[in-house]
Amino acid sequence: MNEWNAMNSSEPDQMSETSPAPLRGGDLVLRLAAIGVVIAGIAGLFLYAGGWFNPHALSPATMITAFEQTSGKHPGFRRNHAKGVCVSGYFESNGRGVALSKAVVFLPGRVPIIGRFALAGGQPYQADAAHTVRSMALLFKLPDGEEWRTGINNIPVFPVNTAQGFYDLLLASAPAPATGKPDPAKMSAFMEKHPESAKAMQLIRSQPVSSGFADSTYNSLNAFRFINAQGVMTPVRWAMVPVQPFVPYHAPDSGQADKNYLFDALITSIQSHPLQWHLIITIGQGDPTADATLPWPPDRQQVDVGTLTINQVESEDTSPARDINFDPLILPSGMSGSDDPLLSARSAAYAESFTRRESEHKDPSAVSPAETGK
Amino acid sequence: MANNPTQFALLSRILHWLMAAMLLAMLFIGVAMVASLGNYHRLVAIHRPLGIMILILAAIRLVNRMCTTLPPFPPTMSPLERRVASASERLLYTLMFALPLVGWGMLSAGHYPIVMFGPWHLPPILPANPTLYAVLRQTHTLLAYLLFATFLAYLSAVLFHTLIIRDRLLNRMALWSTRSRKSKRSSTT
């Protein structure tokens, strides 16, 4: 510090000229005003870029605040898919994915994974229910230090195709304070405004629900791009298809079923034997990549690129997976997002949710270490 | 620079303007990306490697700063103003290092991979830790606002000297050589 001062002050003042005469009143005011305009202009542009002049615009913060408003604030928990349990295991690639993507994960061999099963919704203590969307989140740890993170759901298509649609649905399906159930008038208004969602929800409802987490198929919903070593780009969607046979859902026998019966069944089955899924890549052929409400035709080519094995289960109270943001755009080289606008919106909203919960003290999870045996 | 002591060395001037553009772009990208859903990913993908490039250039710049002789302050600057100028220079240098390092540390603590280009990524510099992440994330924002405020104050001072005092302070940092013009002027006045 002193050295810097010394460097400056040791230099003799060599300016050969003196300043011009002081400015006259009018000119001075004009020049001062010009400086003010420049400074205020740059500051204004900065605030504009940060959305300060449009506080009601849809942003990561407004999206996550909407979750807090509709589900209540649950410090330390994810704002969506709040109720969950953490797992680990490995993915064994069969090498067939190499033709589609140069991603290291598709080279033949095994990579460790950690992950999380969860139920959609912002309430971490909600009772398990058949029609609540189930999710699987995975982090593949690749040998070169890269990561592939993905969050996939047991529905065939996503109910919305834009962030605005998602926000509208979130508000429309919020439980009304009086009844504790969504307001039917708000839902029908939403459906009218979003015909694509009405169609998608019809498709979602028509799909038979499986008995639990273990026999569910989890879909990427969004489209992605695979790039192989030759530089060829392929539009894809992926799914984890269970090795466990599909058993149709039937309601638990007594009306007083445990609130965690879906999670308990998952924990019991992982503790008795590893669960497995095939990673199935569906190749798009001119199919829509920017609209997650639209299914791709069922006859599209599918490639089984490897098997996921899950053999450990742990409460998020102790698992490192609690502090992982399963951002769908954390992708290894050889994969990239498509033009689906939901991908960037998910990435942004997940980051906001992550930042909020990491600074909060978290209460114990519904699925406890005692239940998972850890 | 020895023959033209009223200007900063050419490398210093190039680094100055290059980093000015990068830092300003970085501040705007940063503030825009955290408010954006649709452009978030695109902006983050630029923000991360650009931040690391700024860190590398800051190191080069610091070494260059230590190795070169500076032009003197113009006589129009009072001793107090010189002290403020030196202090703000030190603050700017500190922020040029602190912001990328806090960003890198924050991603490390947040269990994020630090992706640069393609498969190329950086190792974590801190252990994954939620509290550490939360503190660094907040610090990153505060330092960015501090940098922007310092930049505005600094720009105001330069504009004041250039437009009001008219002591040709800006010539010290001009990318072109200002010597010939100056000597011509002083011979005619």
Coordinates of C-alpha atoms in Angstrom, one line a residue, chain A:
Chain A
M1 CA 0.0 0.0 0.0
N2 CA 2.7 2.4 1.1
E3 CA 4.7 1.4 -1.9
W4 CA 1.9 2.4 -4.2
N5 CA 1.6 5.8 -2.6
A6 CA 5.3 6.2 -2.8
M7 CA 5.2 5.4 -6.5
N8 CA 2.7 8.1 -7.1
S9 CA 4.1 10.8 -4.9
S10 CA 7.7 10.2 -5.8
E11 CA 7.0 11.3 -9.4
P12 CA 7.5 15.0 -9.8
D13 CA 4.6 16.9 -11.2
Q14 CA 5.5 17.2 -14.8
M15 CA 2.4 18.7 -16.3
S16 CA 3.7 21.5 -18.4
E17 CA 0.4 23.2 -18.7
T18 CA -1.9 24.8 -16.3
S19 CA -5.7 24.3 -16.5
P20 CA -7.7 26.5 -18.8
A21 CA -9.7 29.4 -17.3
P22 CA -12.7 28.5 -15.1
L23 CA -15.9 28.0 -17.0
R24 CA -18.6 30.6 -17.0
G25 CA -22.0 30.0 -15.3
G26 CA -24.1 28.7 -18.2
D27 CA -21.3 26.6 -19.7
L28 CA -20.5 25.2 -16.3
V29 CA -24.1 24.2 -15.6
L30 CA -24.4 22.6 -19.0
R31 CA -21.2 20.5 -18.5
L32 CA -22.2 19.5 -15.0
A33 CA -25.6 18.4 -16.3
A34 CA -23.9 16.4 -19.0
I35 CA -21.9 14.5 -16.4
G36 CA -25.1 14.0 -14.4
V37 CA -26.9 12.6 -17.4
V38 CA -24.1 10.2 -18.2
I39 CA -23.8 8.9 -14.6
A40 CA -27.6 8.6 -14.1
G41 CA -27.9 7.0 -17.5
I42 CA -25.5 4.2 -16.7
A43 CA -26.9 3.7 -13.3
G44 CA -30.4 3.6 -14.8
L45 CA -29.4 1.1 -17.4
F46 CA -27.9 -1.1 -14.7
L47 CA -31.1 -1.0 -12.6
Y48 CA -33.2 -1.6 -15.8
A49 CA -31.1 -4.7 -16.6
G50 CA -31.7 -5.9 -13.1
G51 CA -35.4 -5.6 -13.5
W52 CA -35.8 -2.8 -10.9
F53 CA -38.2 -0.8 -13.0
N54 CA -40.5 -3.8 -13.6
P55 CA -40.9 -5.5 -10.2
H56 CA -43.9 -7.4 -11.3
A57 CA -42.2 -9.1 -14.2
L58 CA -41.8 -12.8 -13.9
S59 CA -38.4 -13.5 -12.4
P60 CA -36.7 -16.3 -10.5
A61 CA -37.5 -14.4 -7.3
T62 CA -41.2 -14.0 -8.1
M63 CA -41.5 -17.6 -9.1
I64 CA -40.0 -18.9 -5.9
T65 CA -42.0 -16.4 -3.8
A66 CA -45.1 -17.8 -5.5
F67 CA -44.2 -21.2 -4.2
E68 CA -43.8 -19.8 -0.7
Q69 CA -47.1 -18.1 -0.9
T70 CA -49.0 -21.1 -2.1
S71 CA -47.3 -23.8 0.0
G72 CA -46.3 -21.8 3.0
K73 CA -42.7 -21.0 3.9
H74 CA -40.7 -24.1 5.0
P75 CA -37.2 -22.9 5.7
G76 CA -34.4 -25.1 4.6
F77 CA -36.5 -27.1 2.2
R78 CA -36.6 -27.1 -1.6
R79 CA -39.4 -24.7 -2.6
N80 CA -40.8 -27.4 -5.0
H81 CA -40.4 -31.2 -4.7
A82 CA -40.0 -30.4 -1.0
K83 CA -40.7 -33.9 0.4
G84 CA -38.0 -36.4 -0.6
V85 CA -35.4 -39.0 0.3
C86 CA -31.9 -39.4 -1.0
V87 CA -30.4 -42.4 -2.7
S88 CA -27.1 -43.5 -4.3
G89 CA -25.8 -46.2 -6.6
Y90 CA -24.3 -46.3 -10.0
F91 CA -25.0 -46.1 -13.7
E92 CA -23.6 -48.8 -16.0
S93 CA -23.3 -47.7 -19.6
N94 CA -23.4 -50.3 -22.3
G95 CA -21.6 -48.1 -24.8
R96 CA -24.6 -47.7 -27.2
G97 CA -25.0 -44.0 -26.3
V98 CA -21.5 -43.2 -27.8
A99 CA -23.1 -43.1 -31.3
L100 CA -25.4 -40.3 -30.1
S101 CA -23.2 -38.3 -27.7
K102 CA -19.6 -37.9 -26.9
A103 CA -20.5 -37.4 -23.2
V104 CA -18.1 -39.4 -21.1
V105 CA -21.1 -41.0 -19.3
F106 CA -21.8 -43.1 -22.3
L107 CA -18.4 -44.7 -22.6
P108 CA -18.8 -48.4 -21.5
G109 CA -18.4 -48.7 -17.8
R110 CA -19.7 -47.6 -14.4
V111 CA -20.1 -44.1 -12.9
P112 CA -21.4 -43.4 -9.4
I113 CA -24.6 -41.5 -8.9
I114 CA -26.3 -39.8 -6.1
G115 CA -30.0 -38.8 -6.3
R116 CA -33.2 -38.0 -4.7
F117 CA -36.8 -39.3 -5.0
A118 CA -39.5 -36.7 -4.2
L119 CA -43.1 -35.7 -4.5
A120 CA -44.0 -32.5 -6.4
G121 CA -45.2 -29.6 -4.4
G122 CA -43.8 -27.2 -1.9
Q123 CA -45.0 -28.9 1.3
P124 CA -42.3 -31.0 2.9
Y125 CA -44.8 -32.8 5.2
Q126 CA -47.6 -33.5 2.8
A127 CA -49.2 -36.9 2.9
D128 CA -48.2 -39.3 0.1
A129 CA -50.8 -39.6 -2.5
A130 CA -51.2 -41.6 -5.7
H131 CA -51.7 -38.7 -8.1
T132 CA -48.9 -36.4 -6.7
V133 CA -46.2 -36.2 -9.3
R134 CA -43.2 -38.4 -8.4
S135 CA -39.7 -37.3 -9.3
M136 CA -36.2 -38.8 -9.6
A137 CA -33.3 -36.4 -9.5
L138 CA -29.8 -37.7 -10.4
L139 CA -26.2 -36.5 -10.3
F140 CA -23.8 -38.6 -12.4
K141 CA -20.2 -38.1 -11.3
L142 CA -18.1 -38.6 -14.4
P143 CA -14.5 -39.8 -14.2
D144 CA -13.2 -36.6 -15.9
G145 CA -14.8 -34.4 -13.1
E146 CA -17.7 -33.4 -15.2
E147 CA -21.3 -33.8 -13.9
W148 CA -24.6 -34.6 -15.4
R149 CA -27.6 -33.6 -13.4
T150 CA -31.2 -34.4 -14.3
G151 CA -34.6 -34.1 -12.7
I152 CA -37.2 -36.4 -14.2
N153 CA -40.9 -37.0 -13.5
N154 CA -43.4 -39.8 -13.7
I155 CA -45.7 -38.0 -16.1
P156 CA -45.7 -38.4 -19.9
V157 CA -45.7 -34.6 -20.7
F158 CA -45.3 -31.5 -18.7
P159 CA -48.6 -29.6 -18.0
V160 CA -47.2 -26.2 -19.2
N161 CA -44.8 -25.1 -22.0
T162 CA -43.6 -21.7 -20.7
A163 CA -42.5 -20.2 -17.4
Q164 CA -45.6 -17.9 -17.5
G165 CA -47.8 -20.9 -17.9
F166 CA -46.1 -22.6 -14.9
Y167 CA -46.6 -19.5 -12.8
D168 CA -50.3 -19.2 -13.8
L169 CA -50.9 -22.9 -13.0
L170 CA -49.1 -22.5 -9.6
L171 CA -51.5 -19.7 -8.7
A172 CA -54.6 -21.3 -10.2
S173 CA -54.0 -24.6 -8.4
A174 CA -53.2 -23.0 -5.0
P175 CA -55.6 -24.2 -2.3
A176 CA -58.2 -21.6 -1.4
P177 CA -58.0 -20.6 2.2
A178 CA -61.7 -21.5 2.8
T179 CA -61.9 -25.0 1.3
G180 CA -58.2 -26.1 1.3
K181 CA -58.8 -27.1 -2.3
P182 CA -58.0 -25.3 -5.6
D183 CA -60.7 -22.9 -6.7
P184 CA -62.5 -24.6 -9.7
A185 CA -63.2 -21.2 -11.2
K186 CA -59.5 -20.3 -11.2
M187 CA -58.6 -23.6 -12.7
S188 CA -61.1 -23.3 -15.5
A189 CA -59.9 -19.8 -16.3
F190 CA -56.4 -21.1 -16.4
M191 CA -57.4 -24.0 -18.8
E192 CA -59.2 -21.5 -21.1
K193 CA -56.1 -19.3 -21.2
H194 CA -53.8 -22.3 -21.7
P195 CA -55.4 -24.8 -24.0
E196 CA -52.1 -26.6 -24.4
S197 CA -52.2 -27.4 -20.6
A198 CA -55.7 -28.7 -20.8
K199 CA -54.6 -31.2 -23.5
A200 CA -51.5 -32.1 -21.6
M201 CA -53.4 -32.7 -18.4
Q202 CA -55.8 -34.9 -20.2
L203 CA -52.9 -37.0 -21.4
I204 CA -51.3 -37.1 -17.9
R205 CA -54.6 -38.2 -16.4
S206 CA -55.1 -41.0 -19.0
Q207 CA -51.8 -42.7 -18.0
P208 CA -52.2 -45.5 -15.4
V209 CA -50.5 -44.7 -12.1
S210 CA -48.0 -47.3 -10.8
S211 CA -47.9 -48.6 -7.3
G212 CA -45.0 -46.6 -6.1
F213 CA -41.6 -44.9 -6.8
A214 CA -39.9 -48.2 -7.7
D215 CA -42.1 -49.1 -10.7
S216 CA -42.6 -45.6 -12.1
T217 CA -41.1 -44.4 -15.4
Y218 CA -39.5 -41.0 -15.1
N219 CA -39.4 -38.8 -18.2
S220 CA -37.1 -35.8 -19.0
L221 CA -40.2 -34.0 -20.4
N222 CA -37.9 -31.3 -21.9
A223 CA -36.0 -32.0 -25.0
F224 CA -32.2 -31.9 -25.1
R225 CA -29.5 -32.1 -27.8
F226 CA -26.8 -34.8 -28.0
I227 CA -23.7 -34.1 -29.9
N228 CA -21.4 -37.0 -30.9
A229 CA -17.7 -37.1 -31.6
Q230 CA -18.4 -36.3 -35.3
G231 CA -20.3 -33.2 -34.3
V232 CA -23.7 -34.6 -35.3
M233 CA -26.5 -33.1 -33.2
T234 CA -29.5 -35.2 -32.3
P235 CA -32.6 -33.9 -30.6
V236 CA -33.5 -36.3 -27.7
R237 CA -35.7 -36.9 -24.7
W238 CA -34.8 -39.5 -22.1
A239 CA -36.6 -41.7 -19.6
M240 CA -35.7 -44.0 -16.8
V241 CA -37.8 -47.1 -17.4
P242 CA -38.1 -49.5 -14.4
V243 CA -36.8 -53.1 -14.4
Q244 CA -39.3 -53.6 -11.6
P245 CA -42.6 -54.8 -13.2
F246 CA -45.4 -52.3 -13.4
V247 CA -48.0 -52.9 -10.7
P248 CA -51.1 -50.7 -10.9
Y249 CA -51.7 -48.3 -8.0
H250 CA -54.3 -49.3 -5.4
A251 CA -55.1 -47.2 -2.4
P252 CA -53.7 -48.4 0.9
D253 CA -56.2 -50.7 2.7
S254 CA -57.1 -48.6 5.7
G255 CA -58.0 -45.0 5.7
Q256 CA -55.3 -44.4 8.2
A257 CA -52.4 -45.3 6.0
D258 CA -49.1 -43.9 7.0
K259 CA -48.4 -40.4 5.6
N260 CA -45.2 -41.7 4.1
Y261 CA -46.4 -45.0 2.6
L262 CA -44.9 -44.3 -0.8
F263 CA -41.5 -43.4 0.7
D264 CA -41.7 -46.3 3.2
A265 CA -42.3 -48.7 0.4
L266 CA -39.3 -47.3 -1.6
I267 CA -37.0 -47.5 1.4
T268 CA -38.1 -51.1 2.2
S269 CA -37.5 -52.2 -1.3
I270 CA -34.0 -50.6 -1.7
Q271 CA -33.0 -52.1 1.7
S272 CA -34.1 -55.6 0.5
H273 CA -32.7 -55.5 -3.1
P274 CA -31.2 -52.9 -5.5
L275 CA -33.7 -51.1 -7.8
Q276 CA -32.9 -50.7 -11.5
W277 CA -34.0 -48.6 -14.4
H278 CA -33.0 -48.6 -18.1
L279 CA -31.9 -45.2 -19.4
I280 CA -33.9 -45.0 -22.7
I281 CA -33.0 -42.2 -25.2
T282 CA -35.8 -41.3 -27.6
I283 CA -34.5 -39.7 -30.8
G284 CA -36.6 -36.9 -32.2
Q285 CA -37.3 -36.7 -36.0
G286 CA -38.5 -33.2 -36.6
D287 CA -40.5 -33.4 -33.4
P288 CA -41.2 -30.3 -31.3
T289 CA -38.3 -29.6 -29.0
A290 CA -39.6 -26.3 -27.5
D291 CA -42.9 -27.5 -26.2
A292 CA -42.9 -29.9 -23.2
T293 CA -46.7 -30.3 -23.3
L294 CA -46.5 -32.2 -26.6
P295 CA -45.7 -36.0 -26.7
W296 CA -43.4 -37.3 -29.4
P297 CA -44.9 -40.1 -31.6
P298 CA -44.7 -43.5 -29.9
D299 CA -42.9 -45.0 -32.9
R300 CA -39.7 -42.9 -32.5
Q301 CA -36.4 -44.8 -32.3
Q302 CA -35.4 -45.6 -28.7
V303 CA -31.9 -46.6 -27.6
D304 CA -31.3 -48.3 -24.3
V305 CA -27.9 -46.9 -23.3
G306 CA -27.4 -48.4 -19.9
T307 CA -28.8 -49.4 -16.5
L308 CA -29.2 -47.3 -13.3
T309 CA -28.8 -49.3 -10.1
I310 CA -29.9 -47.7 -6.8
N311 CA -28.7 -49.6 -3.7
Q312 CA -28.5 -47.1 -0.9
V313 CA -31.1 -44.9 0.7
E314 CA -30.6 -42.1 3.2
S315 CA -32.6 -39.3 4.8
E316 CA -31.9 -35.9 3.4
D317 CA -31.1 -34.9 6.9
T318 CA -27.8 -36.7 6.5
S319 CA -27.2 -37.0 2.8
P320 CA -25.1 -34.6 0.8
A321 CA -27.9 -34.6 -1.9
R322 CA -29.9 -32.1 0.2
D323 CA -27.3 -29.5 -0.7
I324 CA -27.3 -30.3 -4.4
N325 CA -29.2 -28.2 -7.0
F326 CA -30.4 -30.7 -9.6
D327 CA -30.3 -28.0 -12.3
P328 CA -31.3 -29.7 -15.6
L329 CA -28.7 -27.6 -17.5
I330 CA -25.7 -29.0 -15.6
L331 CA -24.7 -31.2 -18.5
P332 CA -21.4 -32.8 -19.6
S333 CA -19.8 -31.9 -22.9
G334 CA -21.8 -33.8 -25.6
M335 CA -25.1 -32.7 -24.2
S336 CA -26.9 -29.4 -24.3
G337 CA -30.3 -27.9 -23.7
S338 CA -32.7 -27.5 -26.6
D339 CA -34.7 -24.4 -27.5
D340 CA -37.3 -25.3 -24.8
P341 CA -37.7 -22.1 -22.8
L342 CA -38.6 -24.1 -19.7
L343 CA -35.0 -25.3 -19.3
S344 CA -33.4 -21.9 -18.6
A345 CA -36.4 -21.0 -16.4
R346 CA -35.9 -24.2 -14.4
S347 CA -32.2 -23.5 -14.1
A348 CA -32.9 -20.0 -12.8
A349 CA -35.7 -20.9 -10.4
Y350 CA -33.8 -23.9 -9.0
A351 CA -30.8 -21.6 -8.3
E352 CA -33.0 -19.1 -6.5
S353 CA -34.6 -21.9 -4.4
F354 CA -31.2 -23.3 -3.7
T355 CA -29.8 -19.9 -2.6
R356 CA -32.8 -19.3 -0.3
R357 CA -32.7 -22.7 1.4
E358 CA -28.9 -22.9 1.9
S359 CA -29.0 -19.8 4.1
E360 CA -31.9 -21.2 6.3
H361 CA -32.0 -23.5 9.2
K362 CA -33.8 -26.7 8.1
D363 CA -36.2 -28.7 10.3
P364 CA -36.0 -32.5 10.2
S365 CA -37.4 -34.0 7.0
A366 CA -40.6 -36.0 7.0
V367 CA -38.6 -39.0 5.8
S368 CA -36.3 -39.4 8.8
P369 CA -32.9 -41.1 9.3
A370 CA -34.8 -43.6 11.5
E371 CA -37.1 -44.6 8.7
T372 CA -34.2 -45.0 6.3
G373 CA -32.1 -46.9 8.9
K374 CA -29.5 -44.1 8.9

